[in-house]
mmCIF file of C-alpha atoms in Angstrom:
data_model
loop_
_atom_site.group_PDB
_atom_site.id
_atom_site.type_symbol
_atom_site.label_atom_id
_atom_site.label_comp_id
_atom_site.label_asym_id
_atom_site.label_seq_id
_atom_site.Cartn_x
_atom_site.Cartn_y
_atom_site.Cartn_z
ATOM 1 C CA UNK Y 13 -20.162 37.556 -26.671
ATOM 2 C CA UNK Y 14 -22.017 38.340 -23.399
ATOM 3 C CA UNK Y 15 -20.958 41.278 -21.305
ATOM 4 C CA UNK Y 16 -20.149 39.162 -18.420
ATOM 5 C CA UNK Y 17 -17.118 37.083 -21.017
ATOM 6 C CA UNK Y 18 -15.766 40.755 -21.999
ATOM 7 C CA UNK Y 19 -15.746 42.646 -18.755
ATOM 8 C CA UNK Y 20 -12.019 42.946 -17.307
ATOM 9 C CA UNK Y 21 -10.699 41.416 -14.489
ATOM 10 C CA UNK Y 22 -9.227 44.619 -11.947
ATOM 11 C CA UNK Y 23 -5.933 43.781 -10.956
ATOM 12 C CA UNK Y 24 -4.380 45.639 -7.751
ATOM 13 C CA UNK Y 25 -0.613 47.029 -6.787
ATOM 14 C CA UNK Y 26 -0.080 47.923 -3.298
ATOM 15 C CA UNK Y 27 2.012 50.913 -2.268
ATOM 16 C CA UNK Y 28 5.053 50.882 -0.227
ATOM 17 C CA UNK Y 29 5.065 49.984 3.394
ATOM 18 C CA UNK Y 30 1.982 48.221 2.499
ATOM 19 C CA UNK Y 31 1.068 44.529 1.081
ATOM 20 C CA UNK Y 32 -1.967 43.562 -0.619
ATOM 21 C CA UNK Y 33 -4.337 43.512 2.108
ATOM 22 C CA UNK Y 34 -4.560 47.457 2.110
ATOM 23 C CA UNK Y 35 -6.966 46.872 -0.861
ATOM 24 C CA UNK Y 36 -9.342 44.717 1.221
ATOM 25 C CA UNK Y 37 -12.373 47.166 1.345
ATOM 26 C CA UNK Y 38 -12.414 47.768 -2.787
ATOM 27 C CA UNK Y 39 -11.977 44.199 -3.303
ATOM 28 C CA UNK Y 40 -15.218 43.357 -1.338
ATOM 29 C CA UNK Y 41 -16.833 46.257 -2.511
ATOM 30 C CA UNK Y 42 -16.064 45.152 -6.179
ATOM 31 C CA UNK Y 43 -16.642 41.374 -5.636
ATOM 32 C CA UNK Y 44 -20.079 42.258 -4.398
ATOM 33 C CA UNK Y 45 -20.523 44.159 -7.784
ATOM 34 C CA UNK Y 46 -19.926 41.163 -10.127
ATOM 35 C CA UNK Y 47 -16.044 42.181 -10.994
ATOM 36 C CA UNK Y 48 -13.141 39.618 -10.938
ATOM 37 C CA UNK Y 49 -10.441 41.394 -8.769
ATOM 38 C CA UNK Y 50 -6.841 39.957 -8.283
ATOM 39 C CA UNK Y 51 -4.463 42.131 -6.029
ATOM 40 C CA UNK Y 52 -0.639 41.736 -6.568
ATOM 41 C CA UNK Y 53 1.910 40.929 -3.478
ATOM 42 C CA UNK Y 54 4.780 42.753 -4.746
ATOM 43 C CA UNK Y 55 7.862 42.821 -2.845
ATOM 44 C CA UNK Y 56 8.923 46.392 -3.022
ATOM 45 C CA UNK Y 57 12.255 45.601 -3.294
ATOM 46 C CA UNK Y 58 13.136 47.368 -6.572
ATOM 47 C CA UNK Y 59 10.917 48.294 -9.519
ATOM 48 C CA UNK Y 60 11.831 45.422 -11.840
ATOM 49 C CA UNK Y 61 10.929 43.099 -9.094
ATOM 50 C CA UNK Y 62 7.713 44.664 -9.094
ATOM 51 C CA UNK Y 63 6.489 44.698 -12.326
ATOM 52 C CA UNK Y 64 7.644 41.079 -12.646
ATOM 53 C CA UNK Y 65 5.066 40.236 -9.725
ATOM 54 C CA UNK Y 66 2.080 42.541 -11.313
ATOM 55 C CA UNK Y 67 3.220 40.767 -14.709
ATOM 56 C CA UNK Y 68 2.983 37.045 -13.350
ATOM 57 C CA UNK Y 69 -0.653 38.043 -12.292
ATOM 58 C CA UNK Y 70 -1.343 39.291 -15.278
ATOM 59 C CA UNK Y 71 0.287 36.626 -17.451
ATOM 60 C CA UNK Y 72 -2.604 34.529 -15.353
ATOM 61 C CA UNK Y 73 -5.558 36.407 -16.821
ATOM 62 C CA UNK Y 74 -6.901 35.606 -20.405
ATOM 63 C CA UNK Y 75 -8.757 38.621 -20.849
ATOM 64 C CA UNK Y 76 -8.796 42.291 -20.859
ATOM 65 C CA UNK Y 77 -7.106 43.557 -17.567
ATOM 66 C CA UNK Y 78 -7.730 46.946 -15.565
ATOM 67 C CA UNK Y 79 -4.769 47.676 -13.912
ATOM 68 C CA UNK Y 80 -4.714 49.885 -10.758
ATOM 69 C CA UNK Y 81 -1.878 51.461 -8.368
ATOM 70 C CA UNK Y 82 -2.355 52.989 -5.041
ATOM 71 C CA UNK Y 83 1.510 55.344 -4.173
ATOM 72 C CA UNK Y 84 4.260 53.521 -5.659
ATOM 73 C CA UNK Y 85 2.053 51.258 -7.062
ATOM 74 C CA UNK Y 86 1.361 53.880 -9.570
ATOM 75 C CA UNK Y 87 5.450 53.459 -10.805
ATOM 76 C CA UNK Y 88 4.381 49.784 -10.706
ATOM 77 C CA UNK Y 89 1.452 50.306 -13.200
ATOM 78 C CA UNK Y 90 3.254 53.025 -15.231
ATOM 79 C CA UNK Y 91 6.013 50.353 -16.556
ATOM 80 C CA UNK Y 92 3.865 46.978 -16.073
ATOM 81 C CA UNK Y 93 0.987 48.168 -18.226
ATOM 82 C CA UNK Y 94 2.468 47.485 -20.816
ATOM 83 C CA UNK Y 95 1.328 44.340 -21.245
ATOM 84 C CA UNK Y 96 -1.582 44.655 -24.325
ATOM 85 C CA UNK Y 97 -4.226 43.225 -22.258
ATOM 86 C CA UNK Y 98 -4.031 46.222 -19.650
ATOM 87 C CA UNK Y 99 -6.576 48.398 -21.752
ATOM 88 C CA UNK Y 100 -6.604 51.438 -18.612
ATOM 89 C CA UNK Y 101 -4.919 52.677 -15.563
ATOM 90 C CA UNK Y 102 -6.168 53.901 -12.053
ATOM 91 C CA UNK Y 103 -4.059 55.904 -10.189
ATOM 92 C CA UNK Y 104 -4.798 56.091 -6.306
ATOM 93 C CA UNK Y 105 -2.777 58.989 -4.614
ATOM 94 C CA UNK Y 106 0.065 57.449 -6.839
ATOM 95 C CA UNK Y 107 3.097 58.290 -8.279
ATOM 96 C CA UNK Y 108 3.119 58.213 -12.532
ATOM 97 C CA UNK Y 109 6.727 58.746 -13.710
ATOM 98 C CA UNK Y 110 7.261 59.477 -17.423
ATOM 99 C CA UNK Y 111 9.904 58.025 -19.478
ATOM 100 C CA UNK Y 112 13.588 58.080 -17.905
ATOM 101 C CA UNK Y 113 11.925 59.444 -14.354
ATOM 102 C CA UNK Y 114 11.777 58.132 -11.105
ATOM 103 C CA UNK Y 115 9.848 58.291 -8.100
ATOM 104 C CA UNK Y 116 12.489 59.835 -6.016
ATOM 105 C CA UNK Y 117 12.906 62.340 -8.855
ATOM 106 C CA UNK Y 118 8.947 63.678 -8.596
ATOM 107 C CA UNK Y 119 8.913 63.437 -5.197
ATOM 108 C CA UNK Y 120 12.042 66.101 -5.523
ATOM 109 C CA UNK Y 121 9.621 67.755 -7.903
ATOM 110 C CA UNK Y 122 7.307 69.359 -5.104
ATOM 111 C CA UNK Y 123 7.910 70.816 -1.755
ATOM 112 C CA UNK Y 124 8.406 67.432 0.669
ATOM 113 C CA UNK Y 125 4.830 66.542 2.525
ATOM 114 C CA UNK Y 126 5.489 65.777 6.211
ATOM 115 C CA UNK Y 127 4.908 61.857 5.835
ATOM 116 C CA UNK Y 128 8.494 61.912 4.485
ATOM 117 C CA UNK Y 129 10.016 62.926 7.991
ATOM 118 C CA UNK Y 130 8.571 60.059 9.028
ATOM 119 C CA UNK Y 131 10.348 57.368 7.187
ATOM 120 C CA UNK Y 132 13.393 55.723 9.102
ATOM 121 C CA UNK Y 133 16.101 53.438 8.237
ATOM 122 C CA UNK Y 134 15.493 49.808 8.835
ATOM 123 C CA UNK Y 135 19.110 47.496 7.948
ATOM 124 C CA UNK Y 136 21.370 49.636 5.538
ATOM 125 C CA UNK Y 137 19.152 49.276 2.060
ATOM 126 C CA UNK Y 138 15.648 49.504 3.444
ATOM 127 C CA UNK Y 139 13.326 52.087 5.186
ATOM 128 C CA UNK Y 140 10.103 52.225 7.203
ATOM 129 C CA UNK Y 141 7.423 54.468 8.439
ATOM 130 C CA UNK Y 142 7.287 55.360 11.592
ATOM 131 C CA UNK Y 143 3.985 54.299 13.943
ATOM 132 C CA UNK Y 144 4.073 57.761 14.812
ATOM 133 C CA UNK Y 145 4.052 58.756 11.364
ATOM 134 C CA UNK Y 146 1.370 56.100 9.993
ATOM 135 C CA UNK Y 147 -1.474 58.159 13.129
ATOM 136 C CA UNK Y 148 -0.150 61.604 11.871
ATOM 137 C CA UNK Y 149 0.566 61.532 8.056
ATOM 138 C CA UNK Y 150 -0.277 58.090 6.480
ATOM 139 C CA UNK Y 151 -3.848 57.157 7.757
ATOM 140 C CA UNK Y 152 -5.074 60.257 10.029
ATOM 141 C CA UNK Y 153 -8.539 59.741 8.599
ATOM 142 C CA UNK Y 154 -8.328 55.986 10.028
ATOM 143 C CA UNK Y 155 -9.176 55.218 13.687
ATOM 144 C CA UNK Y 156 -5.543 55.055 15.355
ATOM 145 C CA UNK Y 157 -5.532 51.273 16.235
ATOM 146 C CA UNK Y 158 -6.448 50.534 12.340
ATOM 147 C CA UNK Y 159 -3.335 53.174 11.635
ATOM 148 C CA UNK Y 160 -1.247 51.263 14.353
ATOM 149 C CA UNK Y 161 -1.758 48.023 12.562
ATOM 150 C CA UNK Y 162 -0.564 49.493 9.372
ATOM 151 C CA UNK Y 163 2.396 50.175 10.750
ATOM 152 C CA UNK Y 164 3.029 46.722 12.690
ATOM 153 C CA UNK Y 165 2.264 44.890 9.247
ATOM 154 C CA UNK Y 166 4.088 46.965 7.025
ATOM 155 C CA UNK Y 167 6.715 45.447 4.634
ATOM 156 C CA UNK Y 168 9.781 47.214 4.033
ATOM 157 C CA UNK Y 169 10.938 49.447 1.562
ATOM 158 C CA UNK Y 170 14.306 49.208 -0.506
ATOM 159 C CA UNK Y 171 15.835 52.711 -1.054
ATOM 160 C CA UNK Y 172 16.770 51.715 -4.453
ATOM 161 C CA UNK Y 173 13.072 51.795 -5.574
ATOM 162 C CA UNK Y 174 13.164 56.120 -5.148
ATOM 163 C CA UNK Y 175 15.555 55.929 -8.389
ATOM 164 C CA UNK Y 176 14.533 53.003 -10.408
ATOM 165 C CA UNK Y 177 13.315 54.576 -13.320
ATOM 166 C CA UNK Y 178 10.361 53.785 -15.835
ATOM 167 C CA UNK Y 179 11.354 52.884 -19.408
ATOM 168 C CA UNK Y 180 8.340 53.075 -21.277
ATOM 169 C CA UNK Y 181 4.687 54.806 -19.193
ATOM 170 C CA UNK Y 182 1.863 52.610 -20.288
ATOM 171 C CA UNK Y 183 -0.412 55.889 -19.276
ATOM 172 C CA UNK Y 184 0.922 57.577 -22.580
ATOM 173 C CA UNK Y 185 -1.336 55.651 -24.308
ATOM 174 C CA UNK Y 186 -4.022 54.216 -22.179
ATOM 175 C CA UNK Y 187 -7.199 55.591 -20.465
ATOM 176 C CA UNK Y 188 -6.355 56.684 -16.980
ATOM 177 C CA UNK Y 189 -8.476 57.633 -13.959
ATOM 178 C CA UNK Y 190 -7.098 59.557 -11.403
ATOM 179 C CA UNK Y 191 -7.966 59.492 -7.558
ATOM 180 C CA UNK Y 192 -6.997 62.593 -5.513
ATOM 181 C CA UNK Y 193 -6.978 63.099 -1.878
ATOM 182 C CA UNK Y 194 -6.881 66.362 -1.179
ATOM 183 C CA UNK Y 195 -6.036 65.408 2.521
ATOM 184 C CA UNK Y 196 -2.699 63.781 1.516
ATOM 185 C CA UNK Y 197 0.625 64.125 3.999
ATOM 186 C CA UNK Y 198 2.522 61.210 2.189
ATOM 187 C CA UNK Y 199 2.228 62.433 -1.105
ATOM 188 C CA UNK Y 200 2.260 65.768 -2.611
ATOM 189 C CA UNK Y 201 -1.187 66.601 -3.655
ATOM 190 C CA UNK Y 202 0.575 69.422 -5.999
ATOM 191 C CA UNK Y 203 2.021 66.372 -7.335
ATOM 192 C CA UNK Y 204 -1.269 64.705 -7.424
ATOM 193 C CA UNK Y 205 -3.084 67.530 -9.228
ATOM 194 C CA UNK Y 206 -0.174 67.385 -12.054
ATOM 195 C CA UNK Y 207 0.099 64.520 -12.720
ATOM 196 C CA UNK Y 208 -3.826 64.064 -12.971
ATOM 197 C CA UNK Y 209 -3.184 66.824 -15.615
ATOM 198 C CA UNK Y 210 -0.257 65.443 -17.393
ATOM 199 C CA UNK Y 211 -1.824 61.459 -17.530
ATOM 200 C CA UNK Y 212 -5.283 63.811 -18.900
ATOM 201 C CA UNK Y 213 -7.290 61.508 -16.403
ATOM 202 C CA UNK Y 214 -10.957 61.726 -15.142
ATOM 203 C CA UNK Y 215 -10.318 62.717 -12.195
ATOM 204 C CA UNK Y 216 -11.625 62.097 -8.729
ATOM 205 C CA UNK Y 217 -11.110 64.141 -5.753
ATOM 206 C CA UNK Y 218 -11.843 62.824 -1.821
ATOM 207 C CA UNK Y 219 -11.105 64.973 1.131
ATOM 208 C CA UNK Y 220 -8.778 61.902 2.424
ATOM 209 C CA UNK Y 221 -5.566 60.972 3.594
ATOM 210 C CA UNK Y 222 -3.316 59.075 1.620
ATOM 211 C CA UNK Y 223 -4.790 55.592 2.479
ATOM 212 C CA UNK Y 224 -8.533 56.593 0.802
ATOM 213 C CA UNK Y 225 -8.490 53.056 -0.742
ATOM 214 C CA UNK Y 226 -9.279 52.127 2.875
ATOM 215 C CA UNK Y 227 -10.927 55.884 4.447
ATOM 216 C CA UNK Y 228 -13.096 56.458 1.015
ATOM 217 C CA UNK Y 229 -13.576 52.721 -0.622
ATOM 218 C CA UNK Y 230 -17.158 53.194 -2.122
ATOM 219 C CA UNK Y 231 -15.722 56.709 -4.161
ATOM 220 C CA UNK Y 232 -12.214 54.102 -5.114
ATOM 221 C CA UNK Y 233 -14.133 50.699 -6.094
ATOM 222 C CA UNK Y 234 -16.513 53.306 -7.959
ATOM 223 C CA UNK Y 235 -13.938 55.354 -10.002
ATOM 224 C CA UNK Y 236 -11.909 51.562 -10.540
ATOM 225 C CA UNK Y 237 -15.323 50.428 -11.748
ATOM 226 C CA UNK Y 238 -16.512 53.321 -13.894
ATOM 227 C CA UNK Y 239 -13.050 51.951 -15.946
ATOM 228 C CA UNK Y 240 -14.075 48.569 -16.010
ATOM 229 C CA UNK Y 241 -17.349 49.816 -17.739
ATOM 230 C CA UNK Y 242 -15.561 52.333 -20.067
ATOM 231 C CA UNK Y 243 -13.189 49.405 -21.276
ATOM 232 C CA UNK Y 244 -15.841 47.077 -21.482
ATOM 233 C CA UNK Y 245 -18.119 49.147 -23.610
ATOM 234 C CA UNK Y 246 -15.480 49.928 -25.674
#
């Protein structure tokens, strides 16, 4: 069997407030490399809706299957890697909740970073960022109008999705990688660091906000495909 038949196809989960398109820069980046990338359009409306999106992709994929989450795409991951043809993890400046934990309840874990003043109501079950919020915490290392977009195309978030909790973590027994920014106002990078720790990742840290998958997309696609060579060699 050639390389090229067992190499894994990288498949992508969003975060919230985001959609697919947030990945845009690692997909081209690992296109251009050789590496089959699918990226996941998952409603963030709960967490079993989720992982039913990430698990129709990979229900579409024959092979081997590295599975990567950027923020709550990393709760995605955690419970939809289960799938035996996920054979590692990437976690971008994501959330990786152990058995019986939610997001909400490591985000309570760590002293709140100021991204979270920024999120608003939108209707009575769903929330947003606020533009002001995207420039300031989200995407400070992006040039404003780029951060401005963000926020225009964001999708919205249902509050249910802070206590949804993971059943079983696919990183207990999985290879992970772990990207850190060290610049992060969304997500706790205390959090970050422990759970780096805990999911006994290689780790990667970038001076970058929370949206390095589009600030730092060379060091991402390059820790995403330093997996896809660890798996394949396996």
């Amino acid at each position: 069997m050639t390389d090229a038949a067992i190499r894994p196809t990288v498949v992508l989960v969003h975060g919230a407030w985001a959609d697919a398109s947030s990945w845009r820069a690692v997909i081209r980046l690992l296109q251009q490399r050789g590496i089959d990338v699918v990226a996941v359009q998952n409603p963030t409306t709960s967490l079993d809706a989720d992982v039913v999106a990430t698990r129709l992709t990979l229900d579409s994929i024959g092979g081997p299957v590295v599975l990567a989450g950027h923020s709550w795409g990393g709760t995605v991951i955690s419970e939809a890697g289960n799938d035996p043809k996920v054979k590692a993890l990437v976690y971008v400046a994501a959330f990786a909740p152990d058995a019986g934990q939610s997001t909400g309840d490591q985000v309570r874990a760590h002293a709140a970073p100021p991204g979270l003043g920024g999120v608003v109501p939108f209707g009575e079950h769903f929330l947003k960022m606020s533009p002001e919020s995207w420039i300031a915490n989200v995407a400070q290392d992006l040039p404003e109008e780029e951060a401005r977009v963000l926020a225009a195309v964001q999708t919205p978030l249902a509050l249910v999705t802070f206590e949804d909790k993971v059943k079983t973590p696919a990183w207990k027994d999985r290879p992970c990688w772990y990207v850190l920014s060290t610049q992060d106002r969304a997500v706790s990078v205390d959090l970050q660091r422990a759970l780096s720790t805990q999911l006994k990742a290689r780790t990667v840290e970038l001076p970058a906000s929370h949206m390095s998958l589009m600030s730092h997309p060379e060091a991402v696609a390059g820790a995403i495909q330093e997996a896809v060579a660890a798996v394949s060699a396996a």
